[in-house]
C-alpha cells in the first residue's frame, strides 16, 4: 500500500481528506499541532515545516505528499513567511531530496485572505 503524507493534517481540509483517503493509502500525518483520534492505519509526526530537518524527516519514505500546511487566514507576516513560504519551499525541496514522486498542492488565491471582503 502506498504511503501518503498530509501536512496540515489537523486543519479542516486535512481532517476531511483523512476520511476520504482512509483504507486506500497508508497515511502519514503531520502538523505543528497535536493530532486527536488517530486510527491504526495512520501515523503522526509533529513537525515545524519552517525547519528543513523536520521537512526531511516527514517526507522520508513516502510515495506522495499532499501539502496543506500553513496559515489559511491573515496573520503576522513573520508567521506567514515561515509557514507559507519557507515551509512550502522546505516541503517541496525535502520531497525532491527524498525521491517523492508526486506532490499535490491544493490552494487558491484566497488561501490567506488579503482581498477586500
PDB file of C-alpha atoms in Angstrom:
ATOM      1  CA  UNK A   1       0.000   0.000   0.000  1.00  0.00           C
ATOM      2  CA  UNK A   2       1.367   3.427  -0.917  1.00  0.00           C
ATOM      3  CA  UNK A   3       2.118   5.959   1.796  1.00  0.00           C
ATOM      4  CA  UNK A   4       0.743   9.495   1.520  1.00  0.00           C
ATOM      5  CA  UNK A   5       1.944  12.331   3.743  1.00  0.00           C
ATOM      6  CA  UNK A   6      -0.603  15.005   4.609  1.00  0.00           C
ATOM      7  CA  UNK A   7       0.899  18.194   6.036  1.00  0.00           C
ATOM      8  CA  UNK A   8      -1.510  20.399   7.961  1.00  0.00           C
ATOM      9  CA  UNK A   9      -3.401  17.230   8.854  1.00  0.00           C
ATOM     10  CA  UNK A  10      -5.196  18.721  11.881  1.00  0.00           C
ATOM     11  CA  UNK A  11      -6.819  21.516   9.858  1.00  0.00           C
ATOM     12  CA  UNK A  12     -10.287  21.431   8.313  1.00  0.00           C
ATOM     13  CA  UNK A  13      -9.249  20.246   4.849  1.00  0.00           C
ATOM     14  CA  UNK A  14      -6.714  17.772   6.255  1.00  0.00           C
ATOM     15  CA  UNK A  15      -9.312  16.273   8.577  1.00  0.00           C
ATOM     16  CA  UNK A  16     -11.774  15.722   5.702  1.00  0.00           C
ATOM     17  CA  UNK A  17      -9.054  14.377   3.404  1.00  0.00           C
ATOM     18  CA  UNK A  18      -8.010  11.808   6.020  1.00  0.00           C
ATOM     19  CA  UNK A  19     -11.518  10.344   5.935  1.00  0.00           C
ATOM     20  CA  UNK A  20     -11.550  10.207   2.138  1.00  0.00           C
ATOM     21  CA  UNK A  21      -8.146   8.504   1.857  1.00  0.00           C
ATOM     22  CA  UNK A  22      -8.610   6.099   4.790  1.00  0.00           C
ATOM     23  CA  UNK A  23      -8.233   2.489   3.689  1.00  0.00           C
ATOM     24  CA  UNK A  24      -6.919   3.479   0.259  1.00  0.00           C
ATOM     25  CA  UNK A  25      -3.463   4.574   1.418  1.00  0.00           C
ATOM     26  CA  UNK A  26      -1.249   4.313   4.456  1.00  0.00           C
ATOM     27  CA  UNK A  27      -1.417   7.827   5.888  1.00  0.00           C
ATOM     28  CA  UNK A  28       1.434   9.711   7.493  1.00  0.00           C
ATOM     29  CA  UNK A  29       0.008  12.811   9.107  1.00  0.00           C
ATOM     30  CA  UNK A  30       1.959  15.858  10.152  1.00  0.00           C
ATOM     31  CA  UNK A  31       1.192  19.175  11.773  1.00  0.00           C
ATOM     32  CA  UNK A  32       2.642  21.520  14.363  1.00  0.00           C
ATOM     33  CA  UNK A  33      -0.454  20.977  16.486  1.00  0.00           C
ATOM     34  CA  UNK A  34      -1.190  17.650  18.205  1.00  0.00           C
ATOM     35  CA  UNK A  35      -3.460  15.171  16.452  1.00  0.00           C
ATOM     36  CA  UNK A  36      -6.568  13.754  18.107  1.00  0.00           C
ATOM     37  CA  UNK A  37      -8.220  10.448  17.225  1.00  0.00           C
ATOM     38  CA  UNK A  38      -5.519   8.748  15.146  1.00  0.00           C
ATOM     39  CA  UNK A  39      -6.593   5.473  13.535  1.00  0.00           C
ATOM     40  CA  UNK A  40      -4.489   2.312  13.354  1.00  0.00           C
ATOM     41  CA  UNK A  41      -3.639   2.926   9.688  1.00  0.00           C
ATOM     42  CA  UNK A  42      -2.310   6.421  10.420  1.00  0.00           C
ATOM     43  CA  UNK A  43       0.992   7.590  11.841  1.00  0.00           C
ATOM     44  CA  UNK A  44       1.600  11.100  13.143  1.00  0.00           C
ATOM     45  CA  UNK A  45       4.798  13.147  13.204  1.00  0.00           C
ATOM     46  CA  UNK A  46       4.722  16.553  14.846  1.00  0.00           C
ATOM     47  CA  UNK A  47       6.781  18.925  12.718  1.00  0.00           C
ATOM     48  CA  UNK A  48       7.620  22.559  12.084  1.00  0.00           C
ATOM     49  CA  UNK A  49       7.945  22.754   8.301  1.00  0.00           C
ATOM     50  CA  UNK A  50       9.877  26.021   8.550  1.00  0.00           C
ATOM     51  CA  UNK A  51      12.762  23.758   9.656  1.00  0.00           C
ATOM     52  CA  UNK A  52      14.319  21.785   6.799  1.00  0.00           C
ATOM     53  CA  UNK A  53      15.302  18.986   9.185  1.00  0.00           C
ATOM     54  CA  UNK A  54      11.633  18.447  10.076  1.00  0.00           C
ATOM     55  CA  UNK A  55      10.577  18.559   6.416  1.00  0.00           C
ATOM     56  CA  UNK A  56      13.208  15.962   5.523  1.00  0.00           C
ATOM     57  CA  UNK A  57      12.107  13.728   8.393  1.00  0.00           C
ATOM     58  CA  UNK A  58       8.407  13.735   7.498  1.00  0.00           C
ATOM     59  CA  UNK A  59       8.893  13.225   3.729  1.00  0.00           C
ATOM     60  CA  UNK A  60      11.307  10.311   4.048  1.00  0.00           C
ATOM     61  CA  UNK A  61       9.845   7.085   2.689  1.00  0.00           C
ATOM     62  CA  UNK A  62       6.542   8.427   1.360  1.00  0.00           C
ATOM     63  CA  UNK A  63       5.158   7.979  -2.145  1.00  0.00           C
ATOM     64  CA  UNK A  64       3.216  11.238  -2.286  1.00  0.00           C
ATOM     65  CA  UNK A  65       2.701  14.468  -0.362  1.00  0.00           C
ATOM     66  CA  UNK A  66      -0.498  16.475  -0.021  1.00  0.00           C
ATOM     67  CA  UNK A  67       0.786  19.800   1.251  1.00  0.00           C
ATOM     68  CA  UNK A  68      -1.891  21.598   3.278  1.00  0.00           C
ATOM     69  CA  UNK A  69       0.346  23.068   5.991  1.00  0.00           C
ATOM     70  CA  UNK A  70       0.392  26.821   6.503  1.00  0.00           C
ATOM     71  CA  UNK A  71      -1.711  29.780   7.561  1.00  0.00           C
ATOM     72  CA  UNK A  72      -5.147  29.859   5.957  1.00  0.00           C
ATOM     73  CA  UNK A  73      -6.073  33.238   7.412  1.00  0.00           C
ATOM     74  CA  UNK A  74      -4.400  36.613   7.549  1.00  0.00           C
ATOM     75  CA  UNK A  75      -1.845  36.825  10.311  1.00  0.00           C
ATOM     76  CA  UNK A  76       1.501  38.291  11.265  1.00  0.00           C
ATOM     77  CA  UNK A  77       3.946  38.454   8.357  1.00  0.00           C
ATOM     78  CA  UNK A  78       6.625  36.503  10.245  1.00  0.00           C
ATOM     79  CA  UNK A  79       4.264  33.566  10.744  1.00  0.00           C
ATOM     80  CA  UNK A  80       3.088  33.595   7.134  1.00  0.00           C
ATOM     81  CA  UNK A  81       6.670  33.828   5.879  1.00  0.00           C
ATOM     82  CA  UNK A  82       7.769  30.837   7.973  1.00  0.00           C
ATOM     83  CA  UNK A  83       4.770  28.591   7.330  1.00  0.00           C
ATOM     84  CA  UNK A  84       3.534  29.517   3.859  1.00  0.00           C
ATOM     85  CA  UNK A  85       6.729  30.481   2.052  1.00  0.00           C
ATOM     86  CA  UNK A  86       9.716  28.899   3.808  1.00  0.00           C
ATOM     87  CA  UNK A  87       7.610  25.912   4.888  1.00  0.00           C
ATOM     88  CA  UNK A  88       6.312  25.318   1.377  1.00  0.00           C
ATOM     89  CA  UNK A  89       9.815  25.512  -0.070  1.00  0.00           C
ATOM     90  CA  UNK A  90      11.120  23.128   2.592  1.00  0.00           C
ATOM     91  CA  UNK A  91       8.394  20.531   1.972  1.00  0.00           C
ATOM     92  CA  UNK A  92       8.910  20.653  -1.804  1.00  0.00           C
ATOM     93  CA  UNK A  93      12.713  20.521  -1.531  1.00  0.00           C
ATOM     94  CA  UNK A  94      12.652  17.763   1.104  1.00  0.00           C
ATOM     95  CA  UNK A  95      10.302  15.735  -1.088  1.00  0.00           C
ATOM     96  CA  UNK A  96      12.674  16.182  -4.034  1.00  0.00           C
ATOM     97  CA  UNK A  97      15.685  15.140  -1.958  1.00  0.00           C
ATOM     98  CA  UNK A  98      13.829  12.090  -0.646  1.00  0.00           C
ATOM     99  CA  UNK A  99      12.683  10.995  -4.111  1.00  0.00           C
ATOM    100  CA  UNK A 100       8.957  11.582  -3.602  1.00  0.00           C
ATOM    101  CA  UNK A 101       7.265  11.104  -6.971  1.00  0.00           C
ATOM    102  CA  UNK A 102       4.129  13.210  -6.511  1.00  0.00           C
ATOM    103  CA  UNK A 103       3.167  16.398  -4.667  1.00  0.00           C
ATOM    104  CA  UNK A 104      -0.370  17.757  -4.511  1.00  0.00           C
ATOM    105  CA  UNK A 105      -0.582  21.415  -3.507  1.00  0.00           C
ATOM    106  CA  UNK A 106      -4.236  22.460  -3.251  1.00  0.00           C
ATOM    107  CA  UNK A 107      -4.634  26.201  -2.824  1.00  0.00           C
ATOM    108  CA  UNK A 108      -6.436  29.267  -4.086  1.00  0.00           C
ATOM    109  CA  UNK A 109      -5.721  32.951  -4.452  1.00  0.00           C
ATOM    110  CA  UNK A 110      -7.839  33.401  -1.308  1.00  0.00           C
ATOM    111  CA  UNK A 111      -5.825  30.976   0.845  1.00  0.00           C
ATOM    112  CA  UNK A 112      -4.579  33.690   3.211  1.00  0.00           C
ATOM    113  CA  UNK A 113      -7.053  36.461   2.579  1.00  0.00           C
ATOM    114  CA  UNK A 114      -5.539  39.798   1.548  1.00  0.00           C
ATOM    115  CA  UNK A 115      -8.529  40.750  -0.545  1.00  0.00           C
ATOM    116  CA  UNK A 116     -11.453  43.106   0.031  1.00  0.00           C
ATOM    117  CA  UNK A 117     -14.445  41.428   1.611  1.00  0.00           C
TER     118      UNK A 117
END
